[in-house]
mmCIF file with all atom_site columns, C-alpha atoms in Angstrom:
data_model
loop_
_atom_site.group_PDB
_atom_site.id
_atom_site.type_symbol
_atom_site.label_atom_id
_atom_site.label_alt_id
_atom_site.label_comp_id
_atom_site.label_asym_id
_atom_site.label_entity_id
_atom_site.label_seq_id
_atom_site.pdbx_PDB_ins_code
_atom_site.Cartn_x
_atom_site.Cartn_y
_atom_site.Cartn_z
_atom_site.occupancy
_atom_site.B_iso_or_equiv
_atom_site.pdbx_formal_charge
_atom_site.auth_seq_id
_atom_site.auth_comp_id
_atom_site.auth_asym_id
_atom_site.auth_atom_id
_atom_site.pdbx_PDB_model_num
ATOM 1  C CA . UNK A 1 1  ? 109.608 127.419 92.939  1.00 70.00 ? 16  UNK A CA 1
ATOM 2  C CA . UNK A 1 2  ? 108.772 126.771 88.966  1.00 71.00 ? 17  UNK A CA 1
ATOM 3  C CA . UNK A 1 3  ? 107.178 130.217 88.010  1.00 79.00 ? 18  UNK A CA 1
ATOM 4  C CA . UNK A 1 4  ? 105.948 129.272 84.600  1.00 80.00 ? 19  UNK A CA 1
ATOM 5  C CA . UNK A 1 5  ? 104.212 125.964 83.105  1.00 77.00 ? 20  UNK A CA 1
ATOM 6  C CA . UNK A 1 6  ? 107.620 125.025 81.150  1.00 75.00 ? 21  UNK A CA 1
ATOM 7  C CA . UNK A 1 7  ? 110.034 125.212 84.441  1.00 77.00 ? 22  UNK A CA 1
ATOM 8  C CA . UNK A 1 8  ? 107.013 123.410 86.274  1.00 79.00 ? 23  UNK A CA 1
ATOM 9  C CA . UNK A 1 9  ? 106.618 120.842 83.346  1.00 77.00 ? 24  UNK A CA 1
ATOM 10 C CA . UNK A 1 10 ? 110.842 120.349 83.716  1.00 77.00 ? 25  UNK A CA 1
ATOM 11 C CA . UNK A 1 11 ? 110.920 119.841 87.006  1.00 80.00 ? 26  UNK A CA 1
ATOM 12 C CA . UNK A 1 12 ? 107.987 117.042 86.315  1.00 80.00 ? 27  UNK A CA 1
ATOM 13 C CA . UNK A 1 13 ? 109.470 115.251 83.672  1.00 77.00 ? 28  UNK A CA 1
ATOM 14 C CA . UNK A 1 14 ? 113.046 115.575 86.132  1.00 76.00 ? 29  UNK A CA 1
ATOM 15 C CA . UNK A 1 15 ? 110.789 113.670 88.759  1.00 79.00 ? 30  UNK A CA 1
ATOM 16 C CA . UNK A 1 16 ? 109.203 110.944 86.546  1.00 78.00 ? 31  UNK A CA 1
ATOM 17 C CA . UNK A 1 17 ? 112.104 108.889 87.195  1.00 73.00 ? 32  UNK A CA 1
ATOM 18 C CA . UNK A 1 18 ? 111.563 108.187 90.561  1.00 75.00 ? 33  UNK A CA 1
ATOM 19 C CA . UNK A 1 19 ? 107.807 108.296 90.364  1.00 76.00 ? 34  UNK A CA 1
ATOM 20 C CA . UNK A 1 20 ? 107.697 105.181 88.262  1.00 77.00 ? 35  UNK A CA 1
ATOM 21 C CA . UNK A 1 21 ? 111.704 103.845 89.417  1.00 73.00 ? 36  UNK A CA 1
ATOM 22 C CA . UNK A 1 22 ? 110.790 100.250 89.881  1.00 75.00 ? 37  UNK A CA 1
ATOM 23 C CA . UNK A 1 23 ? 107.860 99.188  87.826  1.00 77.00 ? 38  UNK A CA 1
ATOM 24 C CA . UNK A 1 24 ? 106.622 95.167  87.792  1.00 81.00 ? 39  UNK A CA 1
ATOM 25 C CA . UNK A 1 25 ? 105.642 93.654  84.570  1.00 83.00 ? 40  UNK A CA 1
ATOM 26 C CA . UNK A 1 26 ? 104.170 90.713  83.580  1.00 88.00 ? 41  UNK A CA 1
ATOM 27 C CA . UNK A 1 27 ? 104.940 88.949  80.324  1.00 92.00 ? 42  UNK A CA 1
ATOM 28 C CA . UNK A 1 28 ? 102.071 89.418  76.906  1.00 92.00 ? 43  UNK A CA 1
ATOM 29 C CA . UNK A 1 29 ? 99.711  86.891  77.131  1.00 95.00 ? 44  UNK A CA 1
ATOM 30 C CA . UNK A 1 30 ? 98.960  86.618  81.146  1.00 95.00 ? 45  UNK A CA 1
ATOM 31 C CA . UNK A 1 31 ? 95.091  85.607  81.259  1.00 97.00 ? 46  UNK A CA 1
ATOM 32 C CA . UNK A 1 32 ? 93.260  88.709  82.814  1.00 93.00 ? 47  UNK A CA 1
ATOM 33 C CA . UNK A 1 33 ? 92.219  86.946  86.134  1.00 96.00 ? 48  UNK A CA 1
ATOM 34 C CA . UNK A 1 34 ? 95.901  86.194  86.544  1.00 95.00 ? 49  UNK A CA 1
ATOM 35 C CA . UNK A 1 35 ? 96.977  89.870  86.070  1.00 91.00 ? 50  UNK A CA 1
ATOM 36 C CA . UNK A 1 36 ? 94.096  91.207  88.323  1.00 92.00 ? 51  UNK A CA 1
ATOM 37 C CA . UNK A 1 37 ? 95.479  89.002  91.279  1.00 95.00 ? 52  UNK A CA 1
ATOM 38 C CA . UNK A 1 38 ? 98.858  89.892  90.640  1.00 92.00 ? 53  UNK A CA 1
ATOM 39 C CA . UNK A 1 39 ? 97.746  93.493  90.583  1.00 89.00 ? 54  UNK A CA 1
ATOM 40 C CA . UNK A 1 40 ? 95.192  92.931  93.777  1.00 91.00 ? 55  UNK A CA 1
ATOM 41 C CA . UNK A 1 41 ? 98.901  91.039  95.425  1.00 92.00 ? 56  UNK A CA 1
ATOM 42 C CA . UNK A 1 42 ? 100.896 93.931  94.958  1.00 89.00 ? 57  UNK A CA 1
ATOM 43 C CA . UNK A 1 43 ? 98.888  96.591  96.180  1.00 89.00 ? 58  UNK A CA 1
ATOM 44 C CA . UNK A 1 44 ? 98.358  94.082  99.480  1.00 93.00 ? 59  UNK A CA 1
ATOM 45 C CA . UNK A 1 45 ? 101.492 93.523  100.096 1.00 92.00 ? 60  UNK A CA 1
ATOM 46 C CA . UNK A 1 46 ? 102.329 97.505  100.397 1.00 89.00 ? 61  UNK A CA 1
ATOM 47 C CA . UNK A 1 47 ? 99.868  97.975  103.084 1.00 90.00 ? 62  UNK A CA 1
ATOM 48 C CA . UNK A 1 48 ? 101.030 95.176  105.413 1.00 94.00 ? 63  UNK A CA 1
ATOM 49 C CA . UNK A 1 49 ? 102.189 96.256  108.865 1.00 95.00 ? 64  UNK A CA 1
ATOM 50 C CA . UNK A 1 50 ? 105.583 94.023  108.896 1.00 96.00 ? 65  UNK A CA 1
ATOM 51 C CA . UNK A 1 51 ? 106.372 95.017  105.385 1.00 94.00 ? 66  UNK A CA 1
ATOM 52 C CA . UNK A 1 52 ? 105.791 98.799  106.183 1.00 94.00 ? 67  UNK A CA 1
ATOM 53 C CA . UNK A 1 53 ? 107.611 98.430  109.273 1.00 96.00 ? 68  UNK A CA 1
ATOM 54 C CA . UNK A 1 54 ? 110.643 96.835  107.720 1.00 96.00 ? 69  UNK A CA 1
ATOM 55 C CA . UNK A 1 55 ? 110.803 99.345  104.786 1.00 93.00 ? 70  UNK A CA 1
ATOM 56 C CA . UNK A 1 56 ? 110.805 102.055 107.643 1.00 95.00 ? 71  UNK A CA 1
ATOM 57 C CA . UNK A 1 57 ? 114.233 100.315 109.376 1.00 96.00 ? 72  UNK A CA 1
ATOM 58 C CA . UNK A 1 58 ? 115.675 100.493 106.232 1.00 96.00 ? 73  UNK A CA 1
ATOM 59 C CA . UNK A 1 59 ? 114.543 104.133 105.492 1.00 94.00 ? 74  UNK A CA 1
ATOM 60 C CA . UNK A 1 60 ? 112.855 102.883 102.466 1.00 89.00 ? 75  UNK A CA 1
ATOM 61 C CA . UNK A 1 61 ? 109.795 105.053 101.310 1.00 85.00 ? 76  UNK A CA 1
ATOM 62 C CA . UNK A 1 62 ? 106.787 103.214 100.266 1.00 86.00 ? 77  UNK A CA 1
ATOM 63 C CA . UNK A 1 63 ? 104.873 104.920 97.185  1.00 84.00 ? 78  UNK A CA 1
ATOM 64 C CA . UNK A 1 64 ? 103.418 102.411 94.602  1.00 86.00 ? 79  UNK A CA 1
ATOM 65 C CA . UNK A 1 65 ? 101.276 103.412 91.918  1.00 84.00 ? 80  UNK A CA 1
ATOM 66 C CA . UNK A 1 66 ? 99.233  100.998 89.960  1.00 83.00 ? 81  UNK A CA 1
ATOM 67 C CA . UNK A 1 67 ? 99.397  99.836  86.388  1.00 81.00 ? 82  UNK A CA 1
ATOM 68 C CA . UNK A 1 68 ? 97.282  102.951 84.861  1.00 84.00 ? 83  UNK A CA 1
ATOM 69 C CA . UNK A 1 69 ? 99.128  105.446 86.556  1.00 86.00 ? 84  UNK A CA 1
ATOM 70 C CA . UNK A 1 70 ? 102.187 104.396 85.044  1.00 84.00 ? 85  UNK A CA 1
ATOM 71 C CA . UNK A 1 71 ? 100.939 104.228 82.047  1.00 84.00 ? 86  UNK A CA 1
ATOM 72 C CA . UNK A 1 72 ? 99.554  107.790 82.009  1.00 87.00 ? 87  UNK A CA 1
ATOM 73 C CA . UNK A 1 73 ? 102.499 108.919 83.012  1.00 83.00 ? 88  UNK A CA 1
ATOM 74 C CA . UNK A 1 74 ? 104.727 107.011 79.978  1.00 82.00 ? 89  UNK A CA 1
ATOM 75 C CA . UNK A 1 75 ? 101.764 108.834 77.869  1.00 86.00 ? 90  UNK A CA 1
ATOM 76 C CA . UNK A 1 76 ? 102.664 111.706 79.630  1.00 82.00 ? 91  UNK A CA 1
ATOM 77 C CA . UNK A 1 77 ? 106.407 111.539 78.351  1.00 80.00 ? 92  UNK A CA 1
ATOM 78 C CA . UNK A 1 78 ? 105.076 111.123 74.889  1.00 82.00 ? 93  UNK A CA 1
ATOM 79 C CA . UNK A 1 79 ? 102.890 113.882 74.385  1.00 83.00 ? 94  UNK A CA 1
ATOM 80 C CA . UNK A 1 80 ? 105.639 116.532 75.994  1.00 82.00 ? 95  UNK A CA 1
ATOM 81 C CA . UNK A 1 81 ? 105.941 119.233 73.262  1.00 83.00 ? 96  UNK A CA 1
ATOM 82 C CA . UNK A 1 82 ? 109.968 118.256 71.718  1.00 86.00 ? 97  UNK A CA 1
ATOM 83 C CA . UNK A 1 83 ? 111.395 121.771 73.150  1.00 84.00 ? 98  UNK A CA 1
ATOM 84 C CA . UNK A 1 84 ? 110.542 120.814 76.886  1.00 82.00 ? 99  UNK A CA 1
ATOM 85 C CA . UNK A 1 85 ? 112.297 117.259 76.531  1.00 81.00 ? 100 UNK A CA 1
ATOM 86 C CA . UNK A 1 86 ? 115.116 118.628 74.482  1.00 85.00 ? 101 UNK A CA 1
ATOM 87 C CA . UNK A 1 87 ? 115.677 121.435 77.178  1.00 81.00 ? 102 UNK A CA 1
ATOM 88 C CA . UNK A 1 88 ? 115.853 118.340 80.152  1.00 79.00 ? 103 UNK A CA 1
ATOM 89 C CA . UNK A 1 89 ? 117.843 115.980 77.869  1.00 80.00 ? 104 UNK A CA 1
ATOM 90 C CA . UNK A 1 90 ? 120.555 118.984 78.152  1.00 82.00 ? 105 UNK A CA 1
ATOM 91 C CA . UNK A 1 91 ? 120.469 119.723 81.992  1.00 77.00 ? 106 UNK A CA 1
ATOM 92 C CA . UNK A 1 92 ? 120.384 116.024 82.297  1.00 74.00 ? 107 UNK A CA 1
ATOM 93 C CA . UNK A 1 93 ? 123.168 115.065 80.200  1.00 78.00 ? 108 UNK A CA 1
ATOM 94 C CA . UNK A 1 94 ? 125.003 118.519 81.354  1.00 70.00 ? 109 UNK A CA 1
ATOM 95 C CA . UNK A 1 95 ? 124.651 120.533 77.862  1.00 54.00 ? 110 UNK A CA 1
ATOM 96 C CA . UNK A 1 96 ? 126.682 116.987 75.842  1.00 54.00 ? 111 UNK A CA 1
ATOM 97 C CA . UNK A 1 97 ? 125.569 116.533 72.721  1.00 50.00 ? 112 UNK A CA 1
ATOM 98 C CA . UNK A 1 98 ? 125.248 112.724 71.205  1.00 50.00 ? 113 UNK A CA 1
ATOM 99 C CA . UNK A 1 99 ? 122.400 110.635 70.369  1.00 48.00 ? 114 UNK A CA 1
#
């Protein structure tokens, strides 16, 4: 529907939100064999059968992205040329102004 790369880039940024809604963290410091297993945990646990099943009773979709995807994405956010995330900051707050 987005006929040119700003609308397309809006729509995007409009998403990001609920690309990356729920992101897990772990606190500065965790030793890297510690992080790996918590990373290796998490993508497990979204591919079990009973947890799958039970997000699909509650109508809950299942879409995780890992650690570097997020990342690109937050890189993503920062990189956007200032007119693009000035226009969304408008639609989003409906045209307010504030800071």
């Amino acid at each position: 529907m987005a006929r040119d790369p700003d609308s397309r880039a809006l729509i995007e940024f409009a998403e990001l939100s609920y690309k990356i809604s729920r992101p897990f963290a772990a606190p500065p410091g965790v030793p890297s064999e510690r992080g790996e297993a918590l990373r290796r945990a998490f993508a497990a646990v979204h591919s079990e059968p009973q947890y799958l099943e039970d997000a699909a009773k509650l109508r809950l979709e299942v879409s995780p992205i890992g650690g570097p995807e997020v990342l690109q994405e937050i890189e993503r956010i920062a990189a956007a040329p200032p007119a693009i995330l000035d226009h969304l900051k408008k639609l989003m707050i409906g045209g307010k102004s504030g800071g």
